[in-house]
PDB file of C-alpha atoms and ligand atoms in Angstrom:
ATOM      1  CA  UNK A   1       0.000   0.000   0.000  1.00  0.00           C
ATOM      2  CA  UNK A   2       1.521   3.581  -0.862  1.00  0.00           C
ATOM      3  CA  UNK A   3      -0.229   5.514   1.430  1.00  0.00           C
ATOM      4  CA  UNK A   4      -2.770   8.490   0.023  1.00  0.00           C
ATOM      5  CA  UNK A   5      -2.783   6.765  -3.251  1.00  0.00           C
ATOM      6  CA  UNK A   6      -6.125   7.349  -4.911  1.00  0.00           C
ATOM      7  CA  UNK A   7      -7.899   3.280  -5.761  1.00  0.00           C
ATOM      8  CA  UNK A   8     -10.994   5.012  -7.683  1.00  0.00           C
ATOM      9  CA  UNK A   9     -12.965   8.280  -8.567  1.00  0.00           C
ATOM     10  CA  UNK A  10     -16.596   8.867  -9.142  1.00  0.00           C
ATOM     11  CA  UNK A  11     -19.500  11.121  -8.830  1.00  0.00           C
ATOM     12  CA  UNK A  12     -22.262  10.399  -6.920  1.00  0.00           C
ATOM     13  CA  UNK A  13     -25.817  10.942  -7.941  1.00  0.00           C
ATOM     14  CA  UNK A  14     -26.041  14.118  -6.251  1.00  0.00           C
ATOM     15  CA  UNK A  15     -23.331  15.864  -8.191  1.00  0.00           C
ATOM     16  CA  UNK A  16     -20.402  15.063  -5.501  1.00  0.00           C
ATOM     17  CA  UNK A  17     -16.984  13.939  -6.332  1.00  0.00           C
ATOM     18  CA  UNK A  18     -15.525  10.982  -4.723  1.00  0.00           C
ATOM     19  CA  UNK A  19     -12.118   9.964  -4.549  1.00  0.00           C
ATOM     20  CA  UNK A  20     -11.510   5.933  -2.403  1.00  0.00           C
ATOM     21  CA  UNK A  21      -7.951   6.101  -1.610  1.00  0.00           C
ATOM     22  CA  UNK A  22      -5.514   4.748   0.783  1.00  0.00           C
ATOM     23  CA  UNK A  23      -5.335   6.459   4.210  1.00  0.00           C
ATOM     24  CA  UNK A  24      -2.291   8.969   5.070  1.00  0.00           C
ATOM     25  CA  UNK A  25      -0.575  10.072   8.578  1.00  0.00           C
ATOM     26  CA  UNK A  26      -1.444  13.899   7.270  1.00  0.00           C
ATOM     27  CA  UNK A  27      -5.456  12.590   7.686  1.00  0.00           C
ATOM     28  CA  UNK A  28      -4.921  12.705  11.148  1.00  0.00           C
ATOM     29  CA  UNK A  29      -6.922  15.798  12.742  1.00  0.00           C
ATOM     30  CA  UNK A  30      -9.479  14.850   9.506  1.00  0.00           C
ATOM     31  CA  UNK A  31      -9.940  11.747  11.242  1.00  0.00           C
ATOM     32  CA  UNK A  32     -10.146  12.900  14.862  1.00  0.00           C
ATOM     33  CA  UNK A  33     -12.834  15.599  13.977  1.00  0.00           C
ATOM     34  CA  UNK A  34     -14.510  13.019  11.772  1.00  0.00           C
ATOM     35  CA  UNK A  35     -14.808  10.022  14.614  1.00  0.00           C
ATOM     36  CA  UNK A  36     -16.086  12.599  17.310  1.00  0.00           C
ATOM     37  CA  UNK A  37     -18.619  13.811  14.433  1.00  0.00           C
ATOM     38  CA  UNK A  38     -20.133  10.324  14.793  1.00  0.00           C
ATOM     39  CA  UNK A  39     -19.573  10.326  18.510  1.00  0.00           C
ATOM     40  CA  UNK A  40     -21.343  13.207  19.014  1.00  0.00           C
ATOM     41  CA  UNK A  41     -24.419  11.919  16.211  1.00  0.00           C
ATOM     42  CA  UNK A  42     -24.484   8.947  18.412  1.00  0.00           C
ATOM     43  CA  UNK A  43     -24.444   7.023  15.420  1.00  0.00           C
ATOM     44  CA  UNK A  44     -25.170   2.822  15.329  1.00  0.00           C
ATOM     45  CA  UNK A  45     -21.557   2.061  16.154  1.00  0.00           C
ATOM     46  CA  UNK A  46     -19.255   0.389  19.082  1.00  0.00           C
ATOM     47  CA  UNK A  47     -17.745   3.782  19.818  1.00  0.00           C
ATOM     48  CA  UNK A  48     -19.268   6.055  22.223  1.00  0.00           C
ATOM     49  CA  UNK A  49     -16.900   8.129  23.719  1.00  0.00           C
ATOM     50  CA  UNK A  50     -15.009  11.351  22.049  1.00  0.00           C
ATOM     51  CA  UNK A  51     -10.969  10.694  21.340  1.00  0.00           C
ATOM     52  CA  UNK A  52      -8.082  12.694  22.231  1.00  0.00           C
ATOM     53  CA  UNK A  53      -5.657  13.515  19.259  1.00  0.00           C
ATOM     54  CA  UNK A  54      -3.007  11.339  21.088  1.00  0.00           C
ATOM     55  CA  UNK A  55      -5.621   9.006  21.254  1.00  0.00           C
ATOM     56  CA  UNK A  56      -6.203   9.061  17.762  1.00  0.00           C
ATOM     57  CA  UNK A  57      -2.469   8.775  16.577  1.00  0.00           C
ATOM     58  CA  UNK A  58      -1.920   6.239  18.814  1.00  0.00           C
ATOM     59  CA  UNK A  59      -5.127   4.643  16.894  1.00  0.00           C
ATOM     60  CA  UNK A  60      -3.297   5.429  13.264  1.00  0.00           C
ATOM     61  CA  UNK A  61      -0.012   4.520  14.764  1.00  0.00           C
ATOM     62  CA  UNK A  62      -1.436   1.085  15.000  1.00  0.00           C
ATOM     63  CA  UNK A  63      -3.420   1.338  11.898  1.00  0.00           C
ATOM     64  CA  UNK A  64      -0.188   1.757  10.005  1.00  0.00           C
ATOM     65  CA  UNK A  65       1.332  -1.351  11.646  1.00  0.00           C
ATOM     66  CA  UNK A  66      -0.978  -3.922  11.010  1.00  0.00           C
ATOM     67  CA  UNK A  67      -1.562  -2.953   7.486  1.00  0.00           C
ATOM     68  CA  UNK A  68       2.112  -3.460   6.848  1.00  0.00           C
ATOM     69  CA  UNK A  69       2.248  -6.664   8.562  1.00  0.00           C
ATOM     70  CA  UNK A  70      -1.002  -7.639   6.505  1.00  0.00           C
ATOM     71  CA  UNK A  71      -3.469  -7.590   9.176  1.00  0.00           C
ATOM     72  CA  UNK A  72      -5.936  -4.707   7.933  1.00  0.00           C
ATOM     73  CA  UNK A  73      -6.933  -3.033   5.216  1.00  0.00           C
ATOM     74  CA  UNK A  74      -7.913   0.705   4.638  1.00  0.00           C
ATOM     75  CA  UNK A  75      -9.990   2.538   2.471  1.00  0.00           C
ATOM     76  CA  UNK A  76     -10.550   6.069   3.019  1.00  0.00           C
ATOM     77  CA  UNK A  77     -13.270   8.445   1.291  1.00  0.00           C
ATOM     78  CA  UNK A  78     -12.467  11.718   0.243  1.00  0.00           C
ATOM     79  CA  UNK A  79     -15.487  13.934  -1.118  1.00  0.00           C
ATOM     80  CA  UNK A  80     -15.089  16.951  -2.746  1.00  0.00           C
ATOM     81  CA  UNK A  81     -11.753  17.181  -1.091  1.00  0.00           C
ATOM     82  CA  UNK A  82     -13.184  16.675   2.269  1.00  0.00           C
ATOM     83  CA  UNK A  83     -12.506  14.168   4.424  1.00  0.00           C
ATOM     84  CA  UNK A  84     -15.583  11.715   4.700  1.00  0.00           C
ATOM     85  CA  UNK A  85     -15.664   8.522   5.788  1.00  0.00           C
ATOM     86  CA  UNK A  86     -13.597   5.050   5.941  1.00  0.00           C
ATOM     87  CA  UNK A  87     -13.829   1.439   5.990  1.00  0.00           C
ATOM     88  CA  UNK A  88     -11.693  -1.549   6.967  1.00  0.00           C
ATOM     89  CA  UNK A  89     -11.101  -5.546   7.086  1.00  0.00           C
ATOM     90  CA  UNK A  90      -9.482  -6.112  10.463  1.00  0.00           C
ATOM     91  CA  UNK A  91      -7.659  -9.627   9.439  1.00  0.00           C
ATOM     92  CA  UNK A  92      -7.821 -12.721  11.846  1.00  0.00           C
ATOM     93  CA  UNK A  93      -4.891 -14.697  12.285  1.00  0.00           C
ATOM     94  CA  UNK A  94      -3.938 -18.642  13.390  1.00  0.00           C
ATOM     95  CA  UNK A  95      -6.738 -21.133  11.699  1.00  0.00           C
ATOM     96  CA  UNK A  96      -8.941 -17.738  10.368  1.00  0.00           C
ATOM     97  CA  UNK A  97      -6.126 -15.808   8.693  1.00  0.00           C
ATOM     98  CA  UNK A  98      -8.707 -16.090   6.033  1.00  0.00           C
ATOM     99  CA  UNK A  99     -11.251 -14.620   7.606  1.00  0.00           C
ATOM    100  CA  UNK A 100     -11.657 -10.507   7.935  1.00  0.00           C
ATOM    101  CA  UNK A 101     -14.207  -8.637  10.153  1.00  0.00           C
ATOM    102  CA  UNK A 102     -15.549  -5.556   8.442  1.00  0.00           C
ATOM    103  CA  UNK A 103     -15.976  -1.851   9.815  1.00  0.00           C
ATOM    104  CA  UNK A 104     -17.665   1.027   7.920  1.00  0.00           C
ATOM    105  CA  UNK A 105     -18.406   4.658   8.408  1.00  0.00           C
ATOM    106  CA  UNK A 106     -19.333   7.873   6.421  1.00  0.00           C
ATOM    107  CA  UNK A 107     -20.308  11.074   7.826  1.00  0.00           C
ATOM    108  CA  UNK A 108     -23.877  12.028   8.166  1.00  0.00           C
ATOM    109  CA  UNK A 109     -23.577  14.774   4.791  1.00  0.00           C
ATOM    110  CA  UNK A 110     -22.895  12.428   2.409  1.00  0.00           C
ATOM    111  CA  UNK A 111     -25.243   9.107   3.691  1.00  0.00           C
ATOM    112  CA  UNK A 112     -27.781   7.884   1.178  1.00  0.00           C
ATOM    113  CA  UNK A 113     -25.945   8.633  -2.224  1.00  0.00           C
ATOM    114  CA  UNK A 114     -24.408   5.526  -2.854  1.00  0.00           C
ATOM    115  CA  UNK A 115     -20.631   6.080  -1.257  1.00  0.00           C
ATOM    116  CA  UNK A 116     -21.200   3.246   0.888  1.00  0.00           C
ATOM    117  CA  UNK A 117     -21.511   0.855  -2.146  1.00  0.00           C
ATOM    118  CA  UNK A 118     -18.939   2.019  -3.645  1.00  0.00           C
ATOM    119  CA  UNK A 119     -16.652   2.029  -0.933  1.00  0.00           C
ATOM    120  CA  UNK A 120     -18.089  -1.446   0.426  1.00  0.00           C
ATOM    121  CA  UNK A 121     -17.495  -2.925  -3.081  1.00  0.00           C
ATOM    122  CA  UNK A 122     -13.911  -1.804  -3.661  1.00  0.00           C
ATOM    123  CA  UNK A 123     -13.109  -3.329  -0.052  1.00  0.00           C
ATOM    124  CA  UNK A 124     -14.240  -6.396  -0.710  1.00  0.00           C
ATOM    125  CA  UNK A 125     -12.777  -6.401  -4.093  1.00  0.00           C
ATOM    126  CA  UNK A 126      -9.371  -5.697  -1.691  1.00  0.00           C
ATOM    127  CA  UNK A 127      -9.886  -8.288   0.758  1.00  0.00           C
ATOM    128  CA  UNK A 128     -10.686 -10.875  -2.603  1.00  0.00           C
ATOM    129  CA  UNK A 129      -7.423  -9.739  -4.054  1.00  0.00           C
ATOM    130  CA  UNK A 130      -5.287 -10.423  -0.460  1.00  0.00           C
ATOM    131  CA  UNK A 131      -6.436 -13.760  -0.404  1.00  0.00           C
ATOM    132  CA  UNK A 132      -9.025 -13.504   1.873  1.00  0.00           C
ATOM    133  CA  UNK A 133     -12.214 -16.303   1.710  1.00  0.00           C
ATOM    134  CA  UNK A 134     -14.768 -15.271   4.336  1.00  0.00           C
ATOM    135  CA  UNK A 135     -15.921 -11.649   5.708  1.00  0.00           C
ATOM    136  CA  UNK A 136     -17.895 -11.192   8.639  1.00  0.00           C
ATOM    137  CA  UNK A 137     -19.719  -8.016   9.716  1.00  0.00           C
ATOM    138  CA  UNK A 138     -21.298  -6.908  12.542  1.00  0.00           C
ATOM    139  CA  UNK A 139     -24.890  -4.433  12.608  1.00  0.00           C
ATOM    140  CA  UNK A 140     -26.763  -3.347  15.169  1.00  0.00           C
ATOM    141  CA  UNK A 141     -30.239  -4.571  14.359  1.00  0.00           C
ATOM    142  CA  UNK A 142     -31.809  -1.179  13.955  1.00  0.00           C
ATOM    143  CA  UNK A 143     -29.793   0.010  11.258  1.00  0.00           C
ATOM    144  CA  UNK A 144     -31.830  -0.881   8.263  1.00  0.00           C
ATOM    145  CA  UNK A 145     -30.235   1.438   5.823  1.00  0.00           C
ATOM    146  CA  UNK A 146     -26.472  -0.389   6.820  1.00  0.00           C
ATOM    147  CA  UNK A 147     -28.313  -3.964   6.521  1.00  0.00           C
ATOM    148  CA  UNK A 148     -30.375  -3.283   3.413  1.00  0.00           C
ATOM    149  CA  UNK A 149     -26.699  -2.305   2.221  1.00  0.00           C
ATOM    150  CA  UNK A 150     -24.834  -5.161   3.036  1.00  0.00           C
ATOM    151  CA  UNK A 151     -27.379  -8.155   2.177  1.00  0.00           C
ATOM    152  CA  UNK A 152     -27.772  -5.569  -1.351  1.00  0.00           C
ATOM    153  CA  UNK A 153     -24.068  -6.664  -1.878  1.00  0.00           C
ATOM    154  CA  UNK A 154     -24.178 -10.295  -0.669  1.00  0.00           C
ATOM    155  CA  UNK A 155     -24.105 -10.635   3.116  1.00  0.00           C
ATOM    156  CA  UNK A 156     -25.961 -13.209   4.743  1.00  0.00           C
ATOM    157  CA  UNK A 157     -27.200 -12.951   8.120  1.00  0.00           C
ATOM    158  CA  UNK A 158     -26.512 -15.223   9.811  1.00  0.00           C
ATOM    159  CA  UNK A 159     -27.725 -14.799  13.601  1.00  0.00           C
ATOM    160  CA  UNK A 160     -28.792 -12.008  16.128  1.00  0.00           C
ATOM    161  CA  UNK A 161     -27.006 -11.632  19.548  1.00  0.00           C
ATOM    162  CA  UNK A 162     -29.769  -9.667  21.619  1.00  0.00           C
ATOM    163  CA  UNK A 163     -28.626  -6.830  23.966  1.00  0.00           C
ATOM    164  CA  UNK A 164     -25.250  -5.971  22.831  1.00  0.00           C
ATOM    165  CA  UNK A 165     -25.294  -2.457  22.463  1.00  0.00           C
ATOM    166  CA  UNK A 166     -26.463  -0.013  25.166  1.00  0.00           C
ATOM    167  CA  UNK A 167     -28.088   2.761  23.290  1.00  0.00           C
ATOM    168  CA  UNK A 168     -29.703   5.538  24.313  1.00  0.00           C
ATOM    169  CA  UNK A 169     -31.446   4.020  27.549  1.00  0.00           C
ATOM    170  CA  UNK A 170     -32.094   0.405  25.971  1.00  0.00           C
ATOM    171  CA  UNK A 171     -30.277  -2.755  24.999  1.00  0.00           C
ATOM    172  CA  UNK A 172     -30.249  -3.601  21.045  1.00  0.00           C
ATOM    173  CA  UNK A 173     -29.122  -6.706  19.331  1.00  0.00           C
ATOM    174  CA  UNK A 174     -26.263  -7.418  17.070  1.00  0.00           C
ATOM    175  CA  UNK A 175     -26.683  -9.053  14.009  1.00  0.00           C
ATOM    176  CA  UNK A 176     -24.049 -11.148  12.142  1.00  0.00           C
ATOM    177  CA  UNK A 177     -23.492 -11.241   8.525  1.00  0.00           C
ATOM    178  CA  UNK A 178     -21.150 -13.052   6.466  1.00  0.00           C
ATOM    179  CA  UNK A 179     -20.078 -12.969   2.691  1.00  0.00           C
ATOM    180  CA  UNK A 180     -17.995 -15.943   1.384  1.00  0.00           C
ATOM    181  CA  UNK A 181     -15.312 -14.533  -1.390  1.00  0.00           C
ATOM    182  CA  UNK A 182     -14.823 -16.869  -4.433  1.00  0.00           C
TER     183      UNK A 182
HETATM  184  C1  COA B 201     -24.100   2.480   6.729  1.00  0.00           C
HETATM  185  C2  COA B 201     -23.399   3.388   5.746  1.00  0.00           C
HETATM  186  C3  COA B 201     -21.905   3.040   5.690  1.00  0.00           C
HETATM  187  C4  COA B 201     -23.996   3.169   4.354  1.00  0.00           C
HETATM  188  O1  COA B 201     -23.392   4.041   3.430  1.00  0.00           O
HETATM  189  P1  COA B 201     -24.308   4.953   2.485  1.00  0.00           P
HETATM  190  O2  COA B 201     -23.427   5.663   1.536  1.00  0.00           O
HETATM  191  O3  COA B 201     -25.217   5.769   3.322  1.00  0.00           O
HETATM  192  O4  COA B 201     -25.127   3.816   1.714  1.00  0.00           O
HETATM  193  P2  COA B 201     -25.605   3.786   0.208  1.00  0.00           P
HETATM  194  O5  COA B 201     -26.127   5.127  -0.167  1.00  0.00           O
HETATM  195  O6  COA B 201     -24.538   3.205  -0.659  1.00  0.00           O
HETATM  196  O7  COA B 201     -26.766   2.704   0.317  1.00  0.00           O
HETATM  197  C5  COA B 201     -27.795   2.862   1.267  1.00  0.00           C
HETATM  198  C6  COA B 201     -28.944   1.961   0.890  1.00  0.00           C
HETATM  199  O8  COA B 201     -29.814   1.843   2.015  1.00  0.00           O
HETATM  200  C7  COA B 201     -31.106   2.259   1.655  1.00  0.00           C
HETATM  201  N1  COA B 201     -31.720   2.840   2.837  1.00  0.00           N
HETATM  202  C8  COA B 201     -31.563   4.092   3.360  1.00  0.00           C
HETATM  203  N2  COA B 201     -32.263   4.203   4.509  1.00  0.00           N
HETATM  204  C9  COA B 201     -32.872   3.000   4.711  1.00  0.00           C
HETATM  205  C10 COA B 201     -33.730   2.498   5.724  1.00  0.00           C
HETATM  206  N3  COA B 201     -34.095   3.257   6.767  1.00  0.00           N
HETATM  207  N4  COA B 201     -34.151   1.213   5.609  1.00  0.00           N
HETATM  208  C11 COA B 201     -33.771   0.429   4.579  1.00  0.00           C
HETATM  209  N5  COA B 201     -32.956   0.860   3.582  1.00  0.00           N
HETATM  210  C12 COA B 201     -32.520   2.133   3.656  1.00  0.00           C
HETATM  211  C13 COA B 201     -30.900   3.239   0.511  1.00  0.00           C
HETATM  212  O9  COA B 201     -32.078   3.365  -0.268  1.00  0.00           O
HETATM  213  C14 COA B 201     -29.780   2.508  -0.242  1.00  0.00           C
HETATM  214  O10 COA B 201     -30.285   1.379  -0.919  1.00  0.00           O
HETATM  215  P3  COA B 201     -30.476   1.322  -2.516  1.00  0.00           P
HETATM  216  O11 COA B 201     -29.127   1.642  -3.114  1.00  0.00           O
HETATM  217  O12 COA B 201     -30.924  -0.071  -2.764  1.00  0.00           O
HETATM  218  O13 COA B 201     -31.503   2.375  -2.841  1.00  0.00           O
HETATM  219  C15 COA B 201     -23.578   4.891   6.135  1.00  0.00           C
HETATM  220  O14 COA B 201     -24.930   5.245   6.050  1.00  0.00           O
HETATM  221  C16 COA B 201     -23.044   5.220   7.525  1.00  0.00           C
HETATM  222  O15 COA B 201     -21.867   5.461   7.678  1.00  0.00           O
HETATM  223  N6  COA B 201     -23.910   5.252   8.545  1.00  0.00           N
HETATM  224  C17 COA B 201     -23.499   5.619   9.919  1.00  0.00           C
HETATM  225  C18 COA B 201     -22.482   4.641  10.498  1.00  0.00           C
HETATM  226  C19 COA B 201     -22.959   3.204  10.371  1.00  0.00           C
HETATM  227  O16 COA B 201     -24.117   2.906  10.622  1.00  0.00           O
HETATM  228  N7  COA B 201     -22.027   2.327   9.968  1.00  0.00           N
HETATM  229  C20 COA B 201     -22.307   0.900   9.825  1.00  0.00           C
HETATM  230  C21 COA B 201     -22.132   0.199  11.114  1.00  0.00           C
HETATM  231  S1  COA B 201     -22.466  -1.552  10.968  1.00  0.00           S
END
């Protein structure tokens, strides 16, 4: 991976220009304010608290690692030169170095265009390409426009943990999804 280098460009249906590229160390404070965006939302993810900046490069510090030992890979989304979302296959290692566990977020201004596709599909087209055989993601149960996504490009579910998440004064379930690469 050479990092920052552009993978594809597009335009949305909306008129905005997208650029899927490999992450950078200068996306740093891009990053921070991004994550603490969705913090802040409250958006249908695992993380609920705000980062430091030295929380953050420590975070990229470690990002940077594992992808060049081969255990993740990044895709960042860059639209109309702003920083906008990113998505990742954390790789498993021993008996499931085949197997990668999925993460995916874009900011709340550019949801609902189609960047998610687009980003989800080049991913997986990375993962296929490393060698990988089987992804696994994991949804909280609520969020129908990140499940209508995923099954849209494949995903099976393939169970529901209930309670996982503690959300806004109730428990919600976690749903697994898988998508075997051929
Ligand atoms: C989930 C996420 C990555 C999807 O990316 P996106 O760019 O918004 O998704 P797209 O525009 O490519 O596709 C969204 C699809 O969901 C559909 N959709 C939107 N809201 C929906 C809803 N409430 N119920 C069902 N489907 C819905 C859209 O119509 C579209 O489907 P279509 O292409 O068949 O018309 C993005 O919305 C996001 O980052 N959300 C916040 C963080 C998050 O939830 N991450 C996932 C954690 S598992």
């Amino acid at each position: 991976m050479t990092p920052g280098q552009t993978i594809k460009t597009f335009t949305t249906k909306k008129g905005n220009t997208v650029v899927i590229r490999y992450p950078k160390w200068e996306d740093l404070d891009d990053v921070l304010a991004f994550a603490n965006n969705l913090v802040e939302e409250e958006a249908l993810l695992a993380l609920s608290k705000k980062q430091t900046r030295a929380e953050e490069a420590k975070w990229m510090a470690d990002t940077f690692e594992k992808i060049e030992t081969g255990k993740k890979i990044k895709l960042v989304a860059v639209v109309n030169g702003k920083y906008a979302g990113n998505c990742e296959i954390r790789i498993h290692d021993n008996r499931e170095s085949h197997v990668g566990d999925i993460g995916i977020a874009l900011s709340k201004d550019y949801r609902d265009e189609g960047i998610g596709a687009e980003l989800l599909t080049t991913l997986i087209a990375q993962g296929k390409n490393a060698g990988l055989k089987l992804l696994i993601l994991y949804c909280y149960e609520n969020n129908d426009r990140a499940l209508h996504l995923y099954e849209k490009l494949g995903f099976t579910r393939s169970g529901l943990v209930p309670g996982t998440f503690a959300y806004k004064g109730s428990y919600i379930g976690d749903v697994t999804l898988y998508l075997p690469l051929k």
